[in-house]
Amino acid sequence: MKLLYCSLAAVLVLPLALAGAAADFDFFFHVQQVTVDPIIVTLYPPVACIITQRVRWLVASVQWPGSYCDTRADRCCYPGNQKPAADFTIHGLWPNYADCRRGLLTPDAATRCWPDYCNATDPLNTSLIKDLESDLLRNWGTLSCRNRNATAFWSHQWRRHGTCSGMDQHAYFRAALDFKARFNLTRILADAGVAPSRNETYLLSSIEDAVTKATGSAPSVECNRNGRDEMELYQVFQCVGRDGRSPVHCPRRLESRCTDKVKFPAF
Ligand SMILES: *[C@@H]1O[C@H](CO)[C@@H](O)[C@H](O)[C@H]1NC(C)=O
Ligand SMILES: *[C@@H]1O[C@H](CO)[C@@H](O)[C@H](O)[C@H]1NC(C)=O
Ligand SMILES: *[C@@H]1O[C@H](CO)[C@@H](O)[C@H](O)[C@H]1NC(C)=O
Ligand SMILES: *[C@@H]1O[C@H](CO)[C@@H](O)[C@H](O)[C@H]1NC(C)=O
Ligand SMILES: *[C@@H]1O[C@H](CO)[C@@H](O)[C@H](O)[C@H]1NC(C)=O
């Protein structure tokens, strides 16, 4: 099955590669740091089928605690029974492939937009990020009742996404914290007149515009539906370069589910 798929992929890719379209199509892949020209890849389908698509950008995702607790009240528990600050918290920093619709060469990349669980022998070792712990507890906490210890959350994010980032454990968590600190979305929105409120409704476009203006890159916003069937701003996704530092233009839109007008509930 895999051989059939790969041969088919090679036949499809060959004309494009020969037409010199490679540079425009992002058909660059790598085997252990070695960038392989798409023509070579095309001529060796078996090789093409064992190589992986390259991570091109990361998604920095944060979530709004007010919306998490509003729509998942039964699943909202304050850590140590102390209500956290009314501030966005980090969900994760997620490596993404260049473009999943163009991942023709491997069955895996054809259906996936991102890699995950890249290194099973590199579990989170909290002593490597000890110096970041208080910063992490403040900015990368969890309100999940099932997962009350934030260490389990960080461990999951590291194993699933961090191991694919090319960064070591300390650099990965540091990058996520730095990015969030550099672009304080709570403040960016407040400065644009989008303040958490029980009763106000905001235009989704005013939220997107505020973030675009402050960071130079358009975000994707994901919404939740609360118990009154209203849309609430839940998560904000920003595209970041592979260094985990600079905002980049998003190669594709991410999940949204928002309507034109959304709530930004007080927390
Ligand atoms: C996986 O992690 C281990 C332990 O940190 C490391 O020695 C190894 O090189 C990593 N493997 C890959 C493929 O990155
Ligand atoms: C975790 O990291 C510390 C500090 O580098 C090291 O001494 C310890 O052996 C590591 N623990 C595991 C389980 O790898
Ligand atoms: C989570 O639990 C582990 C082991 O039970 C403990 O060592 C760690 O300090 C806890 N982490 C936090 C952030 O409470
Ligand atoms: C972000 O800005 C808000 C509003 O000004 C502030 O309350 C919050 O402490 C800031 N967050 C961080 C991590 O500095
Ligand atoms: C919404 O609530 C705030 C206080 O939380 C109040 O100041 C404001 O007047 C209210 N706006 C409307 C339209 O009811």
Short mmCIF file of C-alpha atoms and ligand atoms in Angstrom, two decimals, residues 87 139 180 184 186-187, ligand 4:
data_model
loop_
_atom_site.label_atom_id
_atom_site.label_comp_id
_atom_site.label_asym_id
_atom_site.label_seq_id
_atom_site.Cartn_x
_atom_site.Cartn_y
_atom_site.Cartn_z
CA ASP A 87 -4.61 36.89 31.82
CA ASN A 139 1.83 31.76 32.53
CA LYS A 180 3.93 35.45 25.49
CA ASN A 184 0.90 40.53 26.07
CA THR A 186 -4.46 40.87 27.41
CA ARG A 187 -2.90 44.31 27.17
C1 LIG B 4 -0.44 41.55 30.67
O1 LIG B 4 -1.14 42.76 30.74
C2 LIG B 4 -2.16 42.76 31.72
C3 LIG B 4 -2.96 44.04 31.54
O2 LIG B 4 -2.12 45.15 31.50
C4 LIG B 4 -1.52 42.61 33.09
O3 LIG B 4 -2.52 42.59 34.07
C5 LIG B 4 -0.74 41.31 33.11
O4 LIG B 4 -0.06 41.18 34.33
C6 LIG B 4 0.25 41.25 31.99
N1 LIG B 4 0.82 39.91 31.93
C7 LIG B 4 2.12 39.68 32.09
C8 LIG B 4 2.54 38.25 32.06
O5 LIG B 4 2.93 40.57 32.24
#
